[in-house]
PDB file of C-alpha atoms in Angstrom:
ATOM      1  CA  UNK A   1      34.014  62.347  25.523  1.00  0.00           C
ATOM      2  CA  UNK A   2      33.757  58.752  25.273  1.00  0.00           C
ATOM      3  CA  UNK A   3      30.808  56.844  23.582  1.00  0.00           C
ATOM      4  CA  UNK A   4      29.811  53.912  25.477  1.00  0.00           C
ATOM      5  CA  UNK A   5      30.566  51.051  22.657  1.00  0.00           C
ATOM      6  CA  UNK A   6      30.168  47.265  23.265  1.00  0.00           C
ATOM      7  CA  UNK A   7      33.117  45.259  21.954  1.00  0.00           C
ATOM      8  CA  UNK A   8      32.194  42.848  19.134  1.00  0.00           C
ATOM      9  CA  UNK A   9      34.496  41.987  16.710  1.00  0.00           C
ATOM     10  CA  UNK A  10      32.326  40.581  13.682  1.00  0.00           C
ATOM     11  CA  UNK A  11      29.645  43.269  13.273  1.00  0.00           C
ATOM     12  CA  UNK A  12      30.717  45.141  10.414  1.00  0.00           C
ATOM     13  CA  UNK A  13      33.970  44.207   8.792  1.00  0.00           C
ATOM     14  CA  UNK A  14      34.439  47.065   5.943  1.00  0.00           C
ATOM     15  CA  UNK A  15      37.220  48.825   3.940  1.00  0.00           C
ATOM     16  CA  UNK A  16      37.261  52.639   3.749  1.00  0.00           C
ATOM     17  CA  UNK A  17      38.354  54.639   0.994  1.00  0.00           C
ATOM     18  CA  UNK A  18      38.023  58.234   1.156  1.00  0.00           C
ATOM     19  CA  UNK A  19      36.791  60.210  -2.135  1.00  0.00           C
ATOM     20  CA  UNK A  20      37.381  63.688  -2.903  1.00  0.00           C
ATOM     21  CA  UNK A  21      35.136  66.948  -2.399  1.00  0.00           C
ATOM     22  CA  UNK A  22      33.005  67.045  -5.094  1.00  0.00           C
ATOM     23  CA  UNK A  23      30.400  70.003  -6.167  1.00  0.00           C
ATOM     24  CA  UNK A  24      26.355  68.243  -6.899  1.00  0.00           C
ATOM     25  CA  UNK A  25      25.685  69.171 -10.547  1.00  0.00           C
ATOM     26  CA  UNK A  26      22.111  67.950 -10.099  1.00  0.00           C
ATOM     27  CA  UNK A  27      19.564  66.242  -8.354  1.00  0.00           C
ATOM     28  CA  UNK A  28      17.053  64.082  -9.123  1.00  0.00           C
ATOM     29  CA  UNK A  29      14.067  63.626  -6.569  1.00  0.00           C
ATOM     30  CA  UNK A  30      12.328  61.171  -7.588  1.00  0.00           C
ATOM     31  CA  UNK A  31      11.204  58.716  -4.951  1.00  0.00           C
ATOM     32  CA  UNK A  32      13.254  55.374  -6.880  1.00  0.00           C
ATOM     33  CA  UNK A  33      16.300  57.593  -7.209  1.00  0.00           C
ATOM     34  CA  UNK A  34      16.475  59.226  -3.482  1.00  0.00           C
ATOM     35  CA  UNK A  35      15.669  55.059  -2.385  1.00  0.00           C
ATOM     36  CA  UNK A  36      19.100  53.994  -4.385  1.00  0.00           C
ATOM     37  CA  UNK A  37      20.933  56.775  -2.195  1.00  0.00           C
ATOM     38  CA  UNK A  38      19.296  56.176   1.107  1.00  0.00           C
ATOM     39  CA  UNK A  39      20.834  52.474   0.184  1.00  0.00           C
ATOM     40  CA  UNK A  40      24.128  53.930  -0.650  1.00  0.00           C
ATOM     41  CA  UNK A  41      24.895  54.070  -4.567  1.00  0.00           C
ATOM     42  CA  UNK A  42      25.271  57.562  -5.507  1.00  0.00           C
ATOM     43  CA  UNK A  43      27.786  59.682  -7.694  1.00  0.00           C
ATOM     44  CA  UNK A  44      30.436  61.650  -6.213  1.00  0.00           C
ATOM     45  CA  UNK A  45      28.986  65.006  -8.397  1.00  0.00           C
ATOM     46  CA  UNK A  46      25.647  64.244  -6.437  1.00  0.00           C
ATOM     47  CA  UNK A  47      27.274  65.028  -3.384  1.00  0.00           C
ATOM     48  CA  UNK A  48      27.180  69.192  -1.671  1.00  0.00           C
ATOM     49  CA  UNK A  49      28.178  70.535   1.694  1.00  0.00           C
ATOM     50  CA  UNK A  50      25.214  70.921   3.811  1.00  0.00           C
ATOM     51  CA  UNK A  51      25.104  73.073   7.216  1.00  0.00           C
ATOM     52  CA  UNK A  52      24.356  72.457  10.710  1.00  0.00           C
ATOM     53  CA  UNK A  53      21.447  73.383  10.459  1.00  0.00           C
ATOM     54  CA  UNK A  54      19.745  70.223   8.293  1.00  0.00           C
ATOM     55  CA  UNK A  55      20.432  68.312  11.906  1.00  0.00           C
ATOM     56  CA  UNK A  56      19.152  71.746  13.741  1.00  0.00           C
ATOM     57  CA  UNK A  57      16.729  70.417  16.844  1.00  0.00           C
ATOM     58  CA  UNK A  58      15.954  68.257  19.924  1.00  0.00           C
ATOM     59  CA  UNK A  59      17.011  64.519  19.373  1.00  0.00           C
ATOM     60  CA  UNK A  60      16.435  61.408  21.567  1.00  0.00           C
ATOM     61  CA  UNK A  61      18.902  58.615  21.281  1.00  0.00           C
ATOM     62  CA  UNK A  62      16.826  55.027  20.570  1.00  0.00           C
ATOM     63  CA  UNK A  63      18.965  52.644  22.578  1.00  0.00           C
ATOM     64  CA  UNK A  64      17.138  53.276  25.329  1.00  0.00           C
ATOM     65  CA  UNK A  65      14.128  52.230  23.401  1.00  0.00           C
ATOM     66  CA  UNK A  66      15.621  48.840  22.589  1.00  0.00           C
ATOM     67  CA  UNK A  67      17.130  48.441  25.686  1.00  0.00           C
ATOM     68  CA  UNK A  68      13.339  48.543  27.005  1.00  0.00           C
ATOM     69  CA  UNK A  69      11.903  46.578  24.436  1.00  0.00           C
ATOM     70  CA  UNK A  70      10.416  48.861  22.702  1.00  0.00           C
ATOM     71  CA  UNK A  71      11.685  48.465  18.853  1.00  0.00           C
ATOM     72  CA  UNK A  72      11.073  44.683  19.284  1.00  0.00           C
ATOM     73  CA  UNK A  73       8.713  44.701  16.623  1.00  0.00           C
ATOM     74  CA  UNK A  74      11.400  46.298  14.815  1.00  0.00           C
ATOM     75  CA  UNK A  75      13.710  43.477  15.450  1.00  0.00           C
ATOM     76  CA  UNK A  76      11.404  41.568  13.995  1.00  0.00           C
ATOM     77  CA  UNK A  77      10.818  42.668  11.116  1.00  0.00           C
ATOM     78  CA  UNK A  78      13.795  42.764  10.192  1.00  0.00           C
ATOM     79  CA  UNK A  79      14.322  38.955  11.185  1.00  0.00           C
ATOM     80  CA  UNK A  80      11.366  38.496   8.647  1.00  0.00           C
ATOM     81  CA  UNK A  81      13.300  39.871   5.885  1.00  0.00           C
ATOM     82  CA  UNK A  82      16.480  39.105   6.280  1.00  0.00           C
ATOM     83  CA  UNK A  83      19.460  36.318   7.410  1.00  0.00           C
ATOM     84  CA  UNK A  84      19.391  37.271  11.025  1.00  0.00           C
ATOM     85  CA  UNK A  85      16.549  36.103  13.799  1.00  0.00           C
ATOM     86  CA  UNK A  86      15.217  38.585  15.629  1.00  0.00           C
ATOM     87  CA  UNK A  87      17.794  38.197  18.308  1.00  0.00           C
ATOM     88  CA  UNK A  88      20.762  38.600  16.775  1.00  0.00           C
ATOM     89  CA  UNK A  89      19.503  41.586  15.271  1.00  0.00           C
ATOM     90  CA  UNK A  90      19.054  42.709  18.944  1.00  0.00           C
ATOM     91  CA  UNK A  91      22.780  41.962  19.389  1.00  0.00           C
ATOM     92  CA  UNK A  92      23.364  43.795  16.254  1.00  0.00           C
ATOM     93  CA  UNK A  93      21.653  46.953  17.186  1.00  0.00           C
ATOM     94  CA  UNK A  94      22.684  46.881  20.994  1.00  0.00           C
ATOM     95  CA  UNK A  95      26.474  47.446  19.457  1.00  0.00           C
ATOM     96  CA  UNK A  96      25.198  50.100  16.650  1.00  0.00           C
ATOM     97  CA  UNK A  97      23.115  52.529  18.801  1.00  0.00           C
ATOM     98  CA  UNK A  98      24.954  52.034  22.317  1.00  0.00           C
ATOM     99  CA  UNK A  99      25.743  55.411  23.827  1.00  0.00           C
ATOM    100  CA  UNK A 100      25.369  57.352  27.443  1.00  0.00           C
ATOM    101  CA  UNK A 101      23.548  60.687  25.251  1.00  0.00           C
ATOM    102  CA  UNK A 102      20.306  60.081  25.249  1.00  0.00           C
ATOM    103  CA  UNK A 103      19.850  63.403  24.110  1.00  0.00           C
ATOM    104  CA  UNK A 104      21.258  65.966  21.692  1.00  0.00           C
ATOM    105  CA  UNK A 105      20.243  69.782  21.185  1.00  0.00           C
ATOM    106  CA  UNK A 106      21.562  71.306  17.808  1.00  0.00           C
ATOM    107  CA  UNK A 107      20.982  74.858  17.706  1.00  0.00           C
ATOM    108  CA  UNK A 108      22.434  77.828  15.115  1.00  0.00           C
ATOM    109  CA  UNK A 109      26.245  76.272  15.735  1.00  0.00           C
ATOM    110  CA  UNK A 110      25.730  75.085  19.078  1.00  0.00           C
ATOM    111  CA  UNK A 111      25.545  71.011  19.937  1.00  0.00           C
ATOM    112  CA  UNK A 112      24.758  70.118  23.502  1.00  0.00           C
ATOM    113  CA  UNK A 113      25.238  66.363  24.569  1.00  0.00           C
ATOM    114  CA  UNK A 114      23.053  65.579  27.641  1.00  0.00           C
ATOM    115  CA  UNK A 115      24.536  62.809  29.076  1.00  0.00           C
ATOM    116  CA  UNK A 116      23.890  61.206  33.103  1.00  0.00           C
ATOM    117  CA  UNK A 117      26.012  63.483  34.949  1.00  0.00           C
ATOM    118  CA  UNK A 118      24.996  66.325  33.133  1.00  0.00           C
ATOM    119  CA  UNK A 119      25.384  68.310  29.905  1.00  0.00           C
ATOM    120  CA  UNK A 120      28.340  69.964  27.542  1.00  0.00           C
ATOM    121  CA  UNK A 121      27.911  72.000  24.709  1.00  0.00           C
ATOM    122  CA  UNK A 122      30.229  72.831  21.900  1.00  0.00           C
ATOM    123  CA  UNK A 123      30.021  75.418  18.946  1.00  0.00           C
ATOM    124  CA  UNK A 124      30.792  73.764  15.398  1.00  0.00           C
ATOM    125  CA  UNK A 125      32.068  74.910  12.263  1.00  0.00           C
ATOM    126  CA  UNK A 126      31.661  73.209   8.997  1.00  0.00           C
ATOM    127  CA  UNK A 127      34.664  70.672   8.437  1.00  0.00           C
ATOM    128  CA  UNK A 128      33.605  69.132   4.843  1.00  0.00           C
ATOM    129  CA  UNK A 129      32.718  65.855   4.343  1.00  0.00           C
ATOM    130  CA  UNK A 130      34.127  62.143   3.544  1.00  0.00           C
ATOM    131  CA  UNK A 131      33.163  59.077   1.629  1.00  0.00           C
ATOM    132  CA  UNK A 132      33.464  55.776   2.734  1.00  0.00           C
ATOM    133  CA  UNK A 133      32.849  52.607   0.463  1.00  0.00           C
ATOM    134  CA  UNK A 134      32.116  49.412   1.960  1.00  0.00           C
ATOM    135  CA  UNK A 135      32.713  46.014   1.587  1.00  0.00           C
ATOM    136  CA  UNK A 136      29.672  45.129  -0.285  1.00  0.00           C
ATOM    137  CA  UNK A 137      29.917  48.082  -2.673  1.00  0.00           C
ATOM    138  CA  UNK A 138      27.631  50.857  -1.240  1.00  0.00           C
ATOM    139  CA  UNK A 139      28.742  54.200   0.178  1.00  0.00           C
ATOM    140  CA  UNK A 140      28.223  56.593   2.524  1.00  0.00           C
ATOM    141  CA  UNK A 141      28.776  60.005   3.195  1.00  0.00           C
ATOM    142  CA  UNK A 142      30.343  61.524   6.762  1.00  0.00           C
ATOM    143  CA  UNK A 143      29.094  65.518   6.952  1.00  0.00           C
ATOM    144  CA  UNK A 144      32.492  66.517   9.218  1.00  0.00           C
ATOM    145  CA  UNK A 145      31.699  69.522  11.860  1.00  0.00           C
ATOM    146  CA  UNK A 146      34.814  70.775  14.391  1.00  0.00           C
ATOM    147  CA  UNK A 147      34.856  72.447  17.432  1.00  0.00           C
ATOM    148  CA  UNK A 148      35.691  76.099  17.502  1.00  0.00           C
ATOM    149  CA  UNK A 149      34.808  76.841  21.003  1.00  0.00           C
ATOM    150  CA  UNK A 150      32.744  75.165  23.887  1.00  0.00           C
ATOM    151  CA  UNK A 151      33.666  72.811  26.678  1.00  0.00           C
ATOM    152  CA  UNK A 152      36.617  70.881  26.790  1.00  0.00           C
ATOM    153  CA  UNK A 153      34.836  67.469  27.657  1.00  0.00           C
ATOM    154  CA  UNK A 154      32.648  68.180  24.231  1.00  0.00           C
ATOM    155  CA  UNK A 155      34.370  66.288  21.237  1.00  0.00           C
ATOM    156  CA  UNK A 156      37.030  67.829  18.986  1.00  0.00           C
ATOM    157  CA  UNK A 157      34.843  66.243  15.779  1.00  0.00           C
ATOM    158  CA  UNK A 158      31.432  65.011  15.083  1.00  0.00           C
ATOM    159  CA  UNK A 159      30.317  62.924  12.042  1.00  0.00           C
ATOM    160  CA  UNK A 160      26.872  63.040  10.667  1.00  0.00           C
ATOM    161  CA  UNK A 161      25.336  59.969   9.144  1.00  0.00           C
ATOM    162  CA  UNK A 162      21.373  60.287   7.704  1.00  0.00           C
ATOM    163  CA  UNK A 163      21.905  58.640   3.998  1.00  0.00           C
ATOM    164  CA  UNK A 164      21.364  61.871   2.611  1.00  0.00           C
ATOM    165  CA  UNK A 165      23.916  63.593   0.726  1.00  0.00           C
ATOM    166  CA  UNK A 166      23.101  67.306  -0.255  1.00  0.00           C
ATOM    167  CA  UNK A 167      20.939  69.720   2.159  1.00  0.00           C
ATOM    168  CA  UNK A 168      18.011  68.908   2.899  1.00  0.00           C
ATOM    169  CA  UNK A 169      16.695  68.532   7.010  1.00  0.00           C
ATOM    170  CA  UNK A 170      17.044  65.339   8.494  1.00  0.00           C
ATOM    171  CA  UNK A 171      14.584  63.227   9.807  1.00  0.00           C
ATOM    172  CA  UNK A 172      16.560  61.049  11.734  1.00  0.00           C
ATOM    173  CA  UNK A 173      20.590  60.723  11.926  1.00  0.00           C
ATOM    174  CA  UNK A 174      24.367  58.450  13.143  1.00  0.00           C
ATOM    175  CA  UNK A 175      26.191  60.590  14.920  1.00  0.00           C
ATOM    176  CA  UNK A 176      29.975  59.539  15.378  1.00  0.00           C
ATOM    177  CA  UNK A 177      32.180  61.737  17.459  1.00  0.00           C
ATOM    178  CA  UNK A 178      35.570  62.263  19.258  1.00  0.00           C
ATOM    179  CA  UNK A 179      39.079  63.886  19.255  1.00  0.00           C
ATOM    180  CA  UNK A 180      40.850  62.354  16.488  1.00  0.00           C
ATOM    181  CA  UNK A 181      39.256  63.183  12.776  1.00  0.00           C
ATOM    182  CA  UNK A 182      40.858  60.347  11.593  1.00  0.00           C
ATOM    183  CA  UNK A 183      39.730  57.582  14.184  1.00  0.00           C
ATOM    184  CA  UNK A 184      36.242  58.613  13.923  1.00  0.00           C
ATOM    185  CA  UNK A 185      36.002  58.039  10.216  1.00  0.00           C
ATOM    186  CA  UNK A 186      36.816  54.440  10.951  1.00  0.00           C
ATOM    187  CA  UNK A 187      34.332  53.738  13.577  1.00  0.00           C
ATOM    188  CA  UNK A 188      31.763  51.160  11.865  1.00  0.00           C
ATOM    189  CA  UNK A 189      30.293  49.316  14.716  1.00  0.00           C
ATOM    190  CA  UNK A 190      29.066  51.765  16.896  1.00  0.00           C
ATOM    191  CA  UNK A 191      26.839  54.863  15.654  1.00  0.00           C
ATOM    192  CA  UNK A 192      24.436  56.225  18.136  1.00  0.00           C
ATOM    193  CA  UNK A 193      21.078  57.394  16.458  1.00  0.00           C
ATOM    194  CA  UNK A 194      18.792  59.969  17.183  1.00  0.00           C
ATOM    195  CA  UNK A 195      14.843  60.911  16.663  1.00  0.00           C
ATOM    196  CA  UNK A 196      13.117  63.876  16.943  1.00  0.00           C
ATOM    197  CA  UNK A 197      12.556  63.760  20.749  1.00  0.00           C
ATOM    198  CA  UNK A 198       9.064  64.498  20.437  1.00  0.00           C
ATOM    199  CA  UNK A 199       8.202  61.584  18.203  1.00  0.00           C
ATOM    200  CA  UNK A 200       6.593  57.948  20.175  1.00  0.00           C
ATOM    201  CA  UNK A 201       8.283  54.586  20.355  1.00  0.00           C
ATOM    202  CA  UNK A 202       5.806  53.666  18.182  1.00  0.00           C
ATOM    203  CA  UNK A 203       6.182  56.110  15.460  1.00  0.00           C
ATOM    204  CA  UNK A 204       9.532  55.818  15.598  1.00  0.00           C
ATOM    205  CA  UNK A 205       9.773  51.731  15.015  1.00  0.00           C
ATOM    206  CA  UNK A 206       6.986  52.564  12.346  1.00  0.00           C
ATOM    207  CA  UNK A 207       9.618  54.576  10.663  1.00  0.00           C
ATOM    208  CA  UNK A 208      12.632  51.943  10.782  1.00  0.00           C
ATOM    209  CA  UNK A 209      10.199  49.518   9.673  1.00  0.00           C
ATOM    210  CA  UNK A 210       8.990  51.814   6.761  1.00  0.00           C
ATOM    211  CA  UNK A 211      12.984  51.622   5.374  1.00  0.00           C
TER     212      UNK A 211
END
């Protein structure tokens, strides 16, 4: 299955490096600390598998809320705060969240994609995880899940994304996915994201805005 990604050359230029497995020692929740990781600086002994089930539930994809204006405020916001106006952060996030599933089920090992002409389902198994460093020094963490079983149009590999890095249930995730393990670790530019699919367009630009 192929996302639907818009071509743009210059959104995020970035250099992977890929860090071994490493077992969390311990974990320290206090808000300032769990902030530094949701930005990306972490220790590779902070890191721990997690299972399916943190992304367990029924997820609506938001670029169909931008597409209809609806995270405008969003936009900006973000144009307030940082070196973009509001519409090339538009242009930004059209390229990051651009996908045809607007809708993902994730339940026991079972991920259903629900795209226009209907939906496929896969059953995952826990495939470890990866760590990518960026160009401007933070990191993130890929939680790797393959396909065991399923439909053959439902990818081979999908890629979690939430800026968490040991279990604990996510609120809101990237998903990258495809055939090739590899290929999909490198994709930068285009990482559909998903919502609870009961939550408003409002509540859910009230969360982006909150990060």
């Amino acid at each position: 299955m192929q996302k639907t990604s818009l071509a743009l050359a210059t959104a995020l230029a970035a250099t992977l490096s890929f860090t071994a497995h490493a077992q969390a020692e311990s974990h320290d929740h206090d808000h300032d600390h769990d902030n530094t990781i949701y930005e990306g600086y972490f220790e590779d002994s902070q890191i721990a598998p997690r299972p399916l089930s943190d992304w367990a539930g029924d997820w609506q994809s938001v670029y169909p809320l931008l597409n209809d204006g609806k995270l405008d405020a969003v936009m900006e916001h973000k144009a307030e705060h940082g070196d973009k106006s509001a519409a090339a952060y538009t242009a930004y996030y059209a390229t990051g969240y651009a996908t045809d599933v607007d809708r993902i089920e994730i339940t026991g090992d079972t991920v259903t994609f629900h795209q226009p002409d209907g939906a496929i389902s896969g059953v995952y198994e826990d495939d470890g995880y990866e760590v990518l460093t960026y160009a401007r020094g933070n990191r993130g963490v890929r939680f790797v899940f393959e396909k065991v079983s399923g439909d053959d149009a439902a990818p081979q590999f999908i890629q979690f994304s939430d800026h968490r890095i040991f279990p604990s249930k996510a609120d809101h995730y990237h998903l990258y996915w495809g055939n090739d393990r590899a290929a999909v670790l490198e994709e930068l530019t285009n990482w559909p994201t998903y919502f609870p699919v009961d939550l408003t367009a409002e509540q859910i630009a009230a969360d982006m805005m909150a990060h």
